[in-house]
Short mmCIF file of C-alpha atoms in Angstrom, two decimals:
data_model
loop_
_atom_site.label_atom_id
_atom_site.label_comp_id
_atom_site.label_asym_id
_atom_site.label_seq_id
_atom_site.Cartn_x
_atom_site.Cartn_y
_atom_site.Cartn_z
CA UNK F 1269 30.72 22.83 -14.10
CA UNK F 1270 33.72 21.00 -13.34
CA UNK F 1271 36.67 20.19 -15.61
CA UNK F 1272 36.54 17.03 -17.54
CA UNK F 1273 32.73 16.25 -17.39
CA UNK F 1274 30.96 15.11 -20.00
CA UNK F 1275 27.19 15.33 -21.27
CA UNK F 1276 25.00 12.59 -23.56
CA UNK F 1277 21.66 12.81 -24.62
CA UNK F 1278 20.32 10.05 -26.09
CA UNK F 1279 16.93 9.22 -27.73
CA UNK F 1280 14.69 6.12 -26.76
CA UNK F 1281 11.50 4.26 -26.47
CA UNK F 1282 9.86 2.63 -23.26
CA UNK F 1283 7.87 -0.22 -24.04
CA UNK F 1284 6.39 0.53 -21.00
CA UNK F 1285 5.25 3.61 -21.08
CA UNK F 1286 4.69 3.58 -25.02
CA UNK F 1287 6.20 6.87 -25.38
CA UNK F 1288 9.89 8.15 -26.47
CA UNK F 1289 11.73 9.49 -23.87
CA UNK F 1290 15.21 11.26 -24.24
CA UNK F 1291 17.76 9.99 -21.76
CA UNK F 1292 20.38 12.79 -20.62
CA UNK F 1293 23.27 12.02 -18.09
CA UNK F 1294 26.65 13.78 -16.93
CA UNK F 1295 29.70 11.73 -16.90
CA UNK F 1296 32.92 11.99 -15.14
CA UNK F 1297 35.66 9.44 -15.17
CA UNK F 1298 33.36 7.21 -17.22
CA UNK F 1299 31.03 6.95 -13.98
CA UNK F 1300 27.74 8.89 -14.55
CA UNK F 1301 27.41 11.15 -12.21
CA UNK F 1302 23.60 12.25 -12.39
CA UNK F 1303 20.89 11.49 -15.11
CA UNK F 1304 17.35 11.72 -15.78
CA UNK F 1305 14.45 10.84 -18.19
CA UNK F 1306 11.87 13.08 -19.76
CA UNK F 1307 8.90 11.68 -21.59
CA UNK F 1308 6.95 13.23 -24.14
CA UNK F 1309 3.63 13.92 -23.37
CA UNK F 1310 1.95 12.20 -26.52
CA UNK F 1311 2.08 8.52 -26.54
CA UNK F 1312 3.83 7.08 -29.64
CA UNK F 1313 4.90 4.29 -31.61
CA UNK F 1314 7.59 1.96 -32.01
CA UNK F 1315 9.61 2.08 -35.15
CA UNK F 1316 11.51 -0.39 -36.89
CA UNK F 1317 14.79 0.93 -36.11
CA UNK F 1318 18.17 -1.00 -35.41
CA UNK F 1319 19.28 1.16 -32.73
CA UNK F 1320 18.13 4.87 -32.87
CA UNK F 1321 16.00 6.61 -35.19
CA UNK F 1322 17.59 8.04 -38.27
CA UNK F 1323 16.95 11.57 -39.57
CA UNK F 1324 13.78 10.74 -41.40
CA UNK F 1325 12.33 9.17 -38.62
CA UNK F 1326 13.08 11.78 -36.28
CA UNK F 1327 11.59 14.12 -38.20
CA UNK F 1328 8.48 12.24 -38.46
CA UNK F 1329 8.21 11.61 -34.67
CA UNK F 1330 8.75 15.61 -33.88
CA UNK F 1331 5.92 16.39 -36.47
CA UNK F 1332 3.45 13.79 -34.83
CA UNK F 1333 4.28 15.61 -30.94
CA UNK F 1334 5.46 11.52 -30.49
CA UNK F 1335 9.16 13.49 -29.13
CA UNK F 1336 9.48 15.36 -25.76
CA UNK F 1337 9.48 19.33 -26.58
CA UNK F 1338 12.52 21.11 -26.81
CA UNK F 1339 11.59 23.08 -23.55
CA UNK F 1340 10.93 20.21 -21.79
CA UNK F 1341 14.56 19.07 -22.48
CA UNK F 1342 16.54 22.16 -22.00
CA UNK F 1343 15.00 22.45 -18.48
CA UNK F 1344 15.93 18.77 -17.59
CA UNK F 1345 19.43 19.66 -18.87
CA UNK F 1346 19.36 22.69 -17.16
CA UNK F 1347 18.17 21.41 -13.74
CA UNK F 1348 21.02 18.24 -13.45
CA UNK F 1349 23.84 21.08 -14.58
CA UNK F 1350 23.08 23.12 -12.19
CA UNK F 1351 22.31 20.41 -9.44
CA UNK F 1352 25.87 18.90 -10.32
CA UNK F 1353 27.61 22.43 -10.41
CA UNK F 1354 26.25 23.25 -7.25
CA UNK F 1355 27.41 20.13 -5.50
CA UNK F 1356 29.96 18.79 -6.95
CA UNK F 1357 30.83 15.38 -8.40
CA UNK F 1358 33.74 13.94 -6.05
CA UNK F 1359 31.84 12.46 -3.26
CA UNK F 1360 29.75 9.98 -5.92
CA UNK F 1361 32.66 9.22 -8.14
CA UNK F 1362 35.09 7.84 -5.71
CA UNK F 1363 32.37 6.37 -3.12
CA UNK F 1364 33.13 9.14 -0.41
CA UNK F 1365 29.42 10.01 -0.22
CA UNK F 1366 27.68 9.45 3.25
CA UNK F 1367 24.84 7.28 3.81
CA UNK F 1368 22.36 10.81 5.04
CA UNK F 1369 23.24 11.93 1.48
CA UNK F 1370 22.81 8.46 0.01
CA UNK F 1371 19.51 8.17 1.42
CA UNK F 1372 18.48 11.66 0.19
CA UNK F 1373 19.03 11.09 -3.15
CA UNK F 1374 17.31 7.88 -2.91
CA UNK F 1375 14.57 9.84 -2.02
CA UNK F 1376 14.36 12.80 -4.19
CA UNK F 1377 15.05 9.91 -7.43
CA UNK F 1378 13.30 6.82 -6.88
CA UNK F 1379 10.12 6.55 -8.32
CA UNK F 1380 7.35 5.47 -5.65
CA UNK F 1381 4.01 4.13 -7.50
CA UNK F 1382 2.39 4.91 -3.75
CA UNK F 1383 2.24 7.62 -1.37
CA UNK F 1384 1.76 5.37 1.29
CA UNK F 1385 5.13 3.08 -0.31
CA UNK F 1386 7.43 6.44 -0.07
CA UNK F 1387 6.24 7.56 3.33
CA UNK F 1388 7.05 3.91 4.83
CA UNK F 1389 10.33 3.82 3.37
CA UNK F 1390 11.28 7.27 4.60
CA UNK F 1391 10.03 6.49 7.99
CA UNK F 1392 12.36 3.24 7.79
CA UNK F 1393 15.71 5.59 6.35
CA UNK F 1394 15.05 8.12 9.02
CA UNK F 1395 15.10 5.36 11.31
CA UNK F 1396 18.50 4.12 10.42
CA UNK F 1397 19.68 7.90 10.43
CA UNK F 1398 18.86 8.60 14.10
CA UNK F 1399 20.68 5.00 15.26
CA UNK F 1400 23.76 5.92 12.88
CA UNK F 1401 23.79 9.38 13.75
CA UNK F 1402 27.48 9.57 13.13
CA UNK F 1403 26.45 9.23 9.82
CA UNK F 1404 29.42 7.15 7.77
CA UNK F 1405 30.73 7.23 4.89
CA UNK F 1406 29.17 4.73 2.49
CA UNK F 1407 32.50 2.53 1.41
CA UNK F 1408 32.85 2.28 5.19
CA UNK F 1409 29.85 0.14 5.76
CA UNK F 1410 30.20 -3.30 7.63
CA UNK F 1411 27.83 -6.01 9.68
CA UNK F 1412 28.95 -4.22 12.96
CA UNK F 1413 26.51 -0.81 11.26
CA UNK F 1414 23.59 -3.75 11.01
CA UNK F 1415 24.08 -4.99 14.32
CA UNK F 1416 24.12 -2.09 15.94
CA UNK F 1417 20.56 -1.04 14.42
CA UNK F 1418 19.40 -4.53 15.24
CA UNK F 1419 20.24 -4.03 18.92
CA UNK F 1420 18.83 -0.57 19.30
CA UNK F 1421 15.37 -2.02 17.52
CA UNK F 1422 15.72 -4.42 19.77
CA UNK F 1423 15.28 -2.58 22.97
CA UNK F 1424 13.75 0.52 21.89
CA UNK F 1425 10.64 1.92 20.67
CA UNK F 1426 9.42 5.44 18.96
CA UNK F 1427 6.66 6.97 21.12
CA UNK F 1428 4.77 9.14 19.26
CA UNK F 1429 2.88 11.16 22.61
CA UNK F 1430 6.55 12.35 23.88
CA UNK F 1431 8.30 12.42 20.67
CA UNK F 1432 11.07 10.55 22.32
CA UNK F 1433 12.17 6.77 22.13
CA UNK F 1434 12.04 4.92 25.11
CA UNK F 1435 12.78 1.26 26.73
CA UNK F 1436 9.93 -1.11 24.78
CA UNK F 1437 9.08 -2.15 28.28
CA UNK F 1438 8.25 1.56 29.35
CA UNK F 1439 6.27 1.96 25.80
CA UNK F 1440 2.50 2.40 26.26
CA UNK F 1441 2.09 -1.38 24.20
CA UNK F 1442 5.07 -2.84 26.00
CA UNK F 1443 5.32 -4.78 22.72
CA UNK F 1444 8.53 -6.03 21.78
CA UNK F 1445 9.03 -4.76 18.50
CA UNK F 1446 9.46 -8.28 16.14
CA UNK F 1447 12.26 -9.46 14.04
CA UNK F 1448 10.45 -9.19 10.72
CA UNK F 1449 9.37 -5.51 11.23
CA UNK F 1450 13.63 -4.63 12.18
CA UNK F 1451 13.98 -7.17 8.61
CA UNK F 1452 11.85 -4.72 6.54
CA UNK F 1453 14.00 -1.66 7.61
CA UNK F 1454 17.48 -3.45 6.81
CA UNK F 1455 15.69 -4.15 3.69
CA UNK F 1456 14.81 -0.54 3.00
CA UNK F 1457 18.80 0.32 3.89
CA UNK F 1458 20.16 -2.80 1.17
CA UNK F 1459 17.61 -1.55 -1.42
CA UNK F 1460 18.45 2.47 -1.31
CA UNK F 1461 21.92 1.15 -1.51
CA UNK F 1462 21.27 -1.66 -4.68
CA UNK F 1463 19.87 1.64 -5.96
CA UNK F 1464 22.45 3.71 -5.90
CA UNK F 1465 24.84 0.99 -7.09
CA UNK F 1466 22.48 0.73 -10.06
CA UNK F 1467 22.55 4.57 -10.76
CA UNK F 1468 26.23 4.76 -10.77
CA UNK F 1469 26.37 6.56 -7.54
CA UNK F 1470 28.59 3.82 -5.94
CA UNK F 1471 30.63 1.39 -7.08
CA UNK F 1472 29.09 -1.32 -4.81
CA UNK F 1473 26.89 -2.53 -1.83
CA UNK F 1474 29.00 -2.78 1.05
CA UNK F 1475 26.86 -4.50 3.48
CA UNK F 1476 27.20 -7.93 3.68
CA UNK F 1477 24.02 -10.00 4.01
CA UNK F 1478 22.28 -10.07 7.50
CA UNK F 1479 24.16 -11.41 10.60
CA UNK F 1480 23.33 -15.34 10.91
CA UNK F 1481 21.67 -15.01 14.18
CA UNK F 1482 19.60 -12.16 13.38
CA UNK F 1483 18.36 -14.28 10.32
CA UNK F 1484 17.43 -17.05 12.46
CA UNK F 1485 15.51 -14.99 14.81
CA UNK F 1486 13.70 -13.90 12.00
CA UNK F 1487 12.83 -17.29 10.07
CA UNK F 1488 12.21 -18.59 14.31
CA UNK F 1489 9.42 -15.90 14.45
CA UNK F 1490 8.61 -16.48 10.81
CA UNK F 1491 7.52 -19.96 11.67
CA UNK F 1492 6.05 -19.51 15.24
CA UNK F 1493 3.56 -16.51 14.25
CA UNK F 1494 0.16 -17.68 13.63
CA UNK F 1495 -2.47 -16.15 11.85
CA UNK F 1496 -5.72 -15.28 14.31
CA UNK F 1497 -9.15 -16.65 13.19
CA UNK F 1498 -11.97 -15.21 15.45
CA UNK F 1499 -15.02 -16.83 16.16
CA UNK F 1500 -18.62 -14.91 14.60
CA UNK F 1501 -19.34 -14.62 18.63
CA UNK F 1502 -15.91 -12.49 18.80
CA UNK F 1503 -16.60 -10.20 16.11
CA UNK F 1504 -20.11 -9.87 17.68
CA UNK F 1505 -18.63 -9.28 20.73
CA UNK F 1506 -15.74 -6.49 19.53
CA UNK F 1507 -18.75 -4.76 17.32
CA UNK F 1508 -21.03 -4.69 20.49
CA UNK F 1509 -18.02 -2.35 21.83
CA UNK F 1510 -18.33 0.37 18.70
CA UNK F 1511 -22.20 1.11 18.62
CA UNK F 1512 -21.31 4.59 19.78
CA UNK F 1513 -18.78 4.97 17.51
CA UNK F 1514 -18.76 5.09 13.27
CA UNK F 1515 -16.70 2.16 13.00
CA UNK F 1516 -19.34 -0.67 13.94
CA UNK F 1517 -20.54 -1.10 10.22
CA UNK F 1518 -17.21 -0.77 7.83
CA UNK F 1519 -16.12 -2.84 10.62
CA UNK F 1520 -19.09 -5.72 10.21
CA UNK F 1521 -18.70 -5.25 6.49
CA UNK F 1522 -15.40 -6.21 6.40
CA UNK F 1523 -16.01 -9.09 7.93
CA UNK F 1524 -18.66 -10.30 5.50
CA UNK F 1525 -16.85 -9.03 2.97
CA UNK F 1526 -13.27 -9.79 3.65
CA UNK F 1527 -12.30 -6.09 1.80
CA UNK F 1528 -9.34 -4.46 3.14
CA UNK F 1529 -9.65 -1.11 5.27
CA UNK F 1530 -8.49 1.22 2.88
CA UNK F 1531 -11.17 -0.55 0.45
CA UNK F 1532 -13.51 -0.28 2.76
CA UNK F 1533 -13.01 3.28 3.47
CA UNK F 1534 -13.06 4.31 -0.26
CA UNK F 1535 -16.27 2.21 -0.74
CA UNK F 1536 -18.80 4.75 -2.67
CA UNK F 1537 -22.43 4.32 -2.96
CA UNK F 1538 -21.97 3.79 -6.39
CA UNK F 1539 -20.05 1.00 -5.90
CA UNK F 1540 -23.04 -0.79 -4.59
CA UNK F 1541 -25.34 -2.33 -7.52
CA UNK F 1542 -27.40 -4.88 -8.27
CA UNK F 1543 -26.91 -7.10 -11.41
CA UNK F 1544 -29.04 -10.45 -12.71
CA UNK F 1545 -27.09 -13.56 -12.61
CA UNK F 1546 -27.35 -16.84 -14.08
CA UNK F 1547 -28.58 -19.76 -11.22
CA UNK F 1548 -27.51 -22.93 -12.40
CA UNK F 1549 -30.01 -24.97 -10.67
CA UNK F 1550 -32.74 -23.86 -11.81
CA UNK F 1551 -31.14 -22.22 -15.53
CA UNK F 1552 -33.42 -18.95 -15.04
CA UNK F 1553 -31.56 -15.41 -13.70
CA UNK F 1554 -31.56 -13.85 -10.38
CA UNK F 1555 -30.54 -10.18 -9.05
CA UNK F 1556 -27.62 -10.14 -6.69
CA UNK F 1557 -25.79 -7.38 -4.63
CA UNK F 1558 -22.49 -6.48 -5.54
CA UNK F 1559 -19.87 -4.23 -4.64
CA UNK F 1560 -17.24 -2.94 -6.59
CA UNK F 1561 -13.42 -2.46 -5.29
CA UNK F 1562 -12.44 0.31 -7.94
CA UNK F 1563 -10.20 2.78 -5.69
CA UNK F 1564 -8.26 2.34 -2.37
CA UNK F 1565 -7.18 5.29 0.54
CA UNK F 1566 -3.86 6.88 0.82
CA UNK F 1567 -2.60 9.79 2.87
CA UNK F 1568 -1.44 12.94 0.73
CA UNK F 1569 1.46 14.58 2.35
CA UNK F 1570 0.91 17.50 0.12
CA UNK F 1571 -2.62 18.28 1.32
CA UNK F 1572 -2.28 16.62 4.58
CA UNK F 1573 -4.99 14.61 4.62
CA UNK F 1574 -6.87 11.24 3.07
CA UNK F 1575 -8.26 11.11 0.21
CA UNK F 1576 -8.10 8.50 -3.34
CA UNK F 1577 -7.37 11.06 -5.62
CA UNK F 1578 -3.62 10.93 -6.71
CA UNK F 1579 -1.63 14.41 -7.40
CA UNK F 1580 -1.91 13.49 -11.00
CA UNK F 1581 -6.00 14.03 -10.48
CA UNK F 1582 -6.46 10.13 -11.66
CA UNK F 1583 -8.37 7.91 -8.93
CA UNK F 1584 -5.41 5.81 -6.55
CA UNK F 1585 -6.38 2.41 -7.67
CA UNK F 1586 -6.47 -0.77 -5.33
CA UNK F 1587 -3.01 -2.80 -3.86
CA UNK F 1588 -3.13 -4.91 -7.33
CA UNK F 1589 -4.55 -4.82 -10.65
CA UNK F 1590 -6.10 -8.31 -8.84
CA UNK F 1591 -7.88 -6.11 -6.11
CA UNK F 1592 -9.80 -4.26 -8.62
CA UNK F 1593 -12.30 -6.42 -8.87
CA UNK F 1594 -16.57 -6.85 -8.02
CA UNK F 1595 -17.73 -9.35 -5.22
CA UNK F 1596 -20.81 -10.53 -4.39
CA UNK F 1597 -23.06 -9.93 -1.19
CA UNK F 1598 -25.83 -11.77 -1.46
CA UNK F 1599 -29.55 -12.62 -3.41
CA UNK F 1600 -31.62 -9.66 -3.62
CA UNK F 1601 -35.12 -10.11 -1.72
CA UNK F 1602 -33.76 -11.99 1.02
CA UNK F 1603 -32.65 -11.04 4.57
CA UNK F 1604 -29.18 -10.16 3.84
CA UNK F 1605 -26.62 -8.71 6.54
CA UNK F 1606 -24.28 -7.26 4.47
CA UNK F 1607 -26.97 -5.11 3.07
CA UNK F 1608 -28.81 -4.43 6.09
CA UNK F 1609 -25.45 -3.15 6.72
CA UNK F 1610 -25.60 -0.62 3.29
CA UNK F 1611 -28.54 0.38 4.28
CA UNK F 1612 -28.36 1.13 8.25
CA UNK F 1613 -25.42 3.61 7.41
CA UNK F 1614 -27.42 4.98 4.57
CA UNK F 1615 -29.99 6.45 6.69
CA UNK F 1616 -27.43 7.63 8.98
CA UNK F 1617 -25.97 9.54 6.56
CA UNK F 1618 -29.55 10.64 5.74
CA UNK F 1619 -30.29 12.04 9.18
CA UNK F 1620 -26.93 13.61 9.64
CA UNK F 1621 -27.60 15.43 5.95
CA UNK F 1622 -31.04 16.35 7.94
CA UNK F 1623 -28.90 17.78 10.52
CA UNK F 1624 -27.62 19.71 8.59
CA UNK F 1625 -30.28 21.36 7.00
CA UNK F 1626 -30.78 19.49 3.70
CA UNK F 1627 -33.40 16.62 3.13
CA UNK F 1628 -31.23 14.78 0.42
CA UNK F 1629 -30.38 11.63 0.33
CA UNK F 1630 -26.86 10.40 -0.17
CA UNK F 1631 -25.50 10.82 -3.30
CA UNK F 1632 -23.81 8.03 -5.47
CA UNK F 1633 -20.98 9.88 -5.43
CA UNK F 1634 -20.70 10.45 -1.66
CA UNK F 1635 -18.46 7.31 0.19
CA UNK F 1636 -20.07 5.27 2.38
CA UNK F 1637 -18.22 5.55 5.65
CA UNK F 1638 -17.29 8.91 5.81
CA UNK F 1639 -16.97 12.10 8.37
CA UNK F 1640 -20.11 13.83 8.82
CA UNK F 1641 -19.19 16.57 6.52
CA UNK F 1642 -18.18 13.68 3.61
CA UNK F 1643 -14.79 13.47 4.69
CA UNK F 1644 -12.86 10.53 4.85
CA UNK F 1645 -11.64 8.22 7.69
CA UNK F 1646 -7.91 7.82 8.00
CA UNK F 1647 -7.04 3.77 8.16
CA UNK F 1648 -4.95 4.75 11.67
CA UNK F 1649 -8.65 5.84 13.14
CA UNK F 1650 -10.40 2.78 12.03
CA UNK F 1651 -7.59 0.42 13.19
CA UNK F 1652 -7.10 2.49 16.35
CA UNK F 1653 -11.06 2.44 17.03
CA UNK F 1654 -11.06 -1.48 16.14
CA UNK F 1655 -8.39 -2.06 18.73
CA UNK F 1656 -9.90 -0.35 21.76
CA UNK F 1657 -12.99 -2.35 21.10
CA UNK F 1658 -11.39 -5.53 20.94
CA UNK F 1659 -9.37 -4.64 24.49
CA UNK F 1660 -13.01 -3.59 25.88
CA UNK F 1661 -14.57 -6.37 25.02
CA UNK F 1662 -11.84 -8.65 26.47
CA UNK F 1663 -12.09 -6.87 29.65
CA UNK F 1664 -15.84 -7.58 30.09
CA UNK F 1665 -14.86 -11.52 29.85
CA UNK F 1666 -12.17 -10.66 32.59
CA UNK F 1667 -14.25 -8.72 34.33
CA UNK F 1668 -17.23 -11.53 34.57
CA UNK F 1669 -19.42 -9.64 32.27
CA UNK F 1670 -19.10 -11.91 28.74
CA UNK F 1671 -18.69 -15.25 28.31
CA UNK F 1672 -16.88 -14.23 25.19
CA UNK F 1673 -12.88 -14.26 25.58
CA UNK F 1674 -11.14 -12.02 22.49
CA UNK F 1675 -8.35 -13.02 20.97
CA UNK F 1676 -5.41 -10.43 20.95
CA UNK F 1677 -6.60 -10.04 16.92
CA UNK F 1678 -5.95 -6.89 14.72
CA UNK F 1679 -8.65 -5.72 11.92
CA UNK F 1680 -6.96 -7.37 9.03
CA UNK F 1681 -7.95 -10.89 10.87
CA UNK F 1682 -11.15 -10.15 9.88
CA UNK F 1683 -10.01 -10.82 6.52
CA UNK F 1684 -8.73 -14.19 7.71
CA UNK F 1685 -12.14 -14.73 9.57
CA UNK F 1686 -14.35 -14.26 6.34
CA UNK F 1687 -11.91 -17.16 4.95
CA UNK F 1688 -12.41 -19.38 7.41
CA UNK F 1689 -16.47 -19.26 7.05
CA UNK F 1690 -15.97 -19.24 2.92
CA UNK F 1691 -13.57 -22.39 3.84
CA UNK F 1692 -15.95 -23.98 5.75
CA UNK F 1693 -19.00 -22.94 3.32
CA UNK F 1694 -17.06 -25.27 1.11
CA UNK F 1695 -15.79 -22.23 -1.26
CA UNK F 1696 -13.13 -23.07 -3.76
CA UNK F 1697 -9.63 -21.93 -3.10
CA UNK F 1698 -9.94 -19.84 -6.01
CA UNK F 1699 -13.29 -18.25 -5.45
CA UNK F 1700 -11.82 -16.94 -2.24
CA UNK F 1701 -8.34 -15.64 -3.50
CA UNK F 1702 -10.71 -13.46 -6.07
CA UNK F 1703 -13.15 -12.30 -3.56
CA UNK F 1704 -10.14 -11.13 -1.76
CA UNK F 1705 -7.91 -9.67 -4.41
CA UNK F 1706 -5.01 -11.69 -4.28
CA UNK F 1707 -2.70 -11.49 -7.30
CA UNK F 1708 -2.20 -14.93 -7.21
CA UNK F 1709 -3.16 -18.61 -6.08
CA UNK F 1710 0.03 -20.39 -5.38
CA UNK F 1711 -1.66 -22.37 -2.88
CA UNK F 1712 -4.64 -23.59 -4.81
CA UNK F 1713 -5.19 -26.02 -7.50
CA UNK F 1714 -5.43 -24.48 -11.06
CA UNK F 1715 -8.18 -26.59 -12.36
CA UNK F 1716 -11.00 -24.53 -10.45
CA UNK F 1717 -10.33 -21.96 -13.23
CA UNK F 1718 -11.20 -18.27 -13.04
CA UNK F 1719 -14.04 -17.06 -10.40
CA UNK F 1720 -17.66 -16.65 -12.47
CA UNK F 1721 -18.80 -13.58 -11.20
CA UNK F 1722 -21.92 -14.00 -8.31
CA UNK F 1723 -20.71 -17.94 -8.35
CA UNK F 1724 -19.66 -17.78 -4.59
CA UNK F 1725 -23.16 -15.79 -3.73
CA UNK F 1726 -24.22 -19.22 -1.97
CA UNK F 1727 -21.59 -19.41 0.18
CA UNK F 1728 -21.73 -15.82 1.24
CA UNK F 1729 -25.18 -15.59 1.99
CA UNK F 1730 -24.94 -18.78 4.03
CA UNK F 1731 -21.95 -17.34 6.07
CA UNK F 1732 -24.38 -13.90 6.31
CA UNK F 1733 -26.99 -16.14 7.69
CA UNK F 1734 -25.14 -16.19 11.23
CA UNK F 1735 -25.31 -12.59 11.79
CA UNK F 1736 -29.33 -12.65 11.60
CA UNK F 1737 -29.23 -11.93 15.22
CA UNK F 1738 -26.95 -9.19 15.64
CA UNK F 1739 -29.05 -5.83 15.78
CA UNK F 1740 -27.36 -2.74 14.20
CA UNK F 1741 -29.78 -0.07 15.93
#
């Protein structure tokens, strides 16, 4: 270890996490250097204490298990010594450090509640690395390092077949690639930086805000992109292209559902019940289908593959505590299309678990749209699958053979589809931000109150009604 360093530990207590946590960080120059948390395992609870627990209290806290474990402790302290001693303090006292390294130890510290959130963010930093391969020195950061990321975004794209980027215009999509997407990656760069201003890495961000122009681009596309409602005859239409594929029914569901692909891909069959509900016309109960939005898909880098199970072995839960929530399909006992949906893929799963030499049928456990062998989907599939249909189906209007022209939608605009038919089933503002697990309602009027469960199961069977036609075998 360096001359001149110096070491605190400190005890305290997240209200948070409702646990005590002991705080330990290396100091040089009166700039810390590196630090790091460790909880105890036991949660705990908050004493009455001015500023840090006297001996009494202390003593009482390690005799409850309410304090991280000695061994716990020593290894964190052990682990940022040698970390520090093997590297060296200079470079983050005097802001010397590069931006590759800045971005590593973004990386390796910041705490990502999602898989999904980390990989995005890495793919954004790695980005930024290959344009600024020069890789400069943090304090030496200006607008000329944002404008020359903007302009390479600007004409170039990542092809993933060749590895390689290339011209947009020679890019299999020839898509452009927009403002807001190049906005979300400067965004990543100013945040790993407010980061490491914030852990005493640096003494400061040194990027100035975004260049004027680029931030006018940016609110110009802002205001000129418009949100694609298709018509029932397009989805129809696009679904009519994936009957030989397994994305024709999560692909129908979520448009009479308005449930986001990852939701739709962790649906289980459990999630599918049937509960009475109070009619208000006629004051007597009714059974109506639900479905339950309990766990969303995410792709483990560790296992390399989907799944909803987190490394922690707790179930990944749903974009907000909002999205965790139960929606309604429909009255039982009446011709319902979301469940003629349920039920076509259940005996598809049925006669591929035939296939395959057992006579069961699915399990509650087993998810609804899966592999053959139970595994799941990945989202890029489903989008990729929903995509090719769409282009197919536009080709038959070009080509003479639909009367039915597509409109250059992506899968999520199903979500905005199943709005417009709640919208014009005369569904609340609220009901719908519910259904569709938004965490809040800024454009609605508060006096519509909170969602009764099964109290939008008019409107949805209504909006149901106009796929009657529309044969799944």
């Amino acid at each position: 270890m360096e001359k001149g360093i110096n070491m605190g530990l400190h005890l305290w207590y997240s209200i948070k996490e409702q646990r005590w946590y002991y705080h330990y960080k290396i100091i040089k120059d009166q700039k810390t250097v590196s630090s790091d948390k460790v909880y105890a395992k036991k949660k705990g609870p908050e004493l009455d204490w001015p500023k840090r627990p006297n001996k009494e209290q202390k003593e009482y806290l390690r005799k409850n298990s309410y304090l991280p474990s000695d061994k716990d402790v020593d290894a964190m302290k052990v682990r940022l010594n040698n970390e520090v001693a093997s590297r060296g303090s200079t470079y983050e006292t005097n802001d010397k450090i590069s931006l590759f390294q800045l971005f590593d130890m973004y990386m390796d510290k910041k705490d990502f509640k999602k898989t999904s959130a980390k990989k995005s963010v890495e793919q954004a930093l790695n980005r930024i690395k290959h344009i600024l391969a020069h890789n400069p020195k943090v304090k030496d950061l200006n607008i000329k390092h944002y404008e020359t990321i903007i302009n390479f975004r600007e004409k170039y794209k990542w092809d993933q077949k060749i590895n390689k980027w290339v011209l947009w215009q020679d890019h299999l999509k020839r898509v452009q690639i927009a403002p807001t997407t190049i906005e979300k990656e400067l965004i990543c760069l100013r945040t790993a930086l407010n980061y490491a201003v914030k852990k005493n890495w640096i003494t400061k961000n040194y990027l100035p805000n975004f260049p004027e122009d680029f931030r006018d681009k940016v609110t110009a596309y802002k205001n000129s992109a418009k949100e694609i409602y298709f018509s029932t005859a397009e989805v129809h239409a696009i679904a009519d292209c994936m009957k030989e594929t397994s994305f024709m029914l999560p692909t129908l569901l979520a448009s009479v559902t308005g449930l986001r692909r990852n939701e739709i891909l962790s649906l289980q069959w459990k999630d599918w019940t049937q509960e009475p509900v109070m009619n208000d016309s006629t004051n007597e109960k009714i059974m109506v289908h639900f479905l339950q939005v309990k766990r969303s898909l995410f792709y483990d880098d560790n296992k390399k593959q989907w799944t909803v199970i987190k490394a922690d072995g707790t179930i990944n839960p749903p974009k907000t505590p909002a999205s965790d929530r139960t929606i309604s399909l429909g009255y039982c006992g009446e011709d319902n299309f979301a469940v003629r949906i349920l039920e076509e893929q259940k005996k598809i799963q049925h006669a591929n678990n035939i296939k395959r030499g057992s006579i069961n049928l699915p399990k509650q456990s087993d998810f609804i749209f899966s592999h053959k062998n139970g595994s799941l989907f990945a989202e890029s599939s489903f989008t990729q699958a929903f995509i090719r249909a769409r282009d197919e189906a536009n080709e038959k209007f070009e080509n003479g053979l639909s009367d039915v022209e597509i409109q250059p939608g992506t899968l999520h605009d199903l979500r905005h589809y199943h709005v417009s038919e709640l919208i014009e089933e005369k569904a609340s503002d609220k009901q719908i931000s519910t259904r569709l697990g938004h965490k809040s309602v800024a454009f609605t009027i508060d006096r519509y109150g909170h969602l009764r469960k099964g109290s939008d199961v008019v409107h949805v069977s209504n909006v149901q009604k106009k796929h009657d036609d529309f044969l799944l075998g």
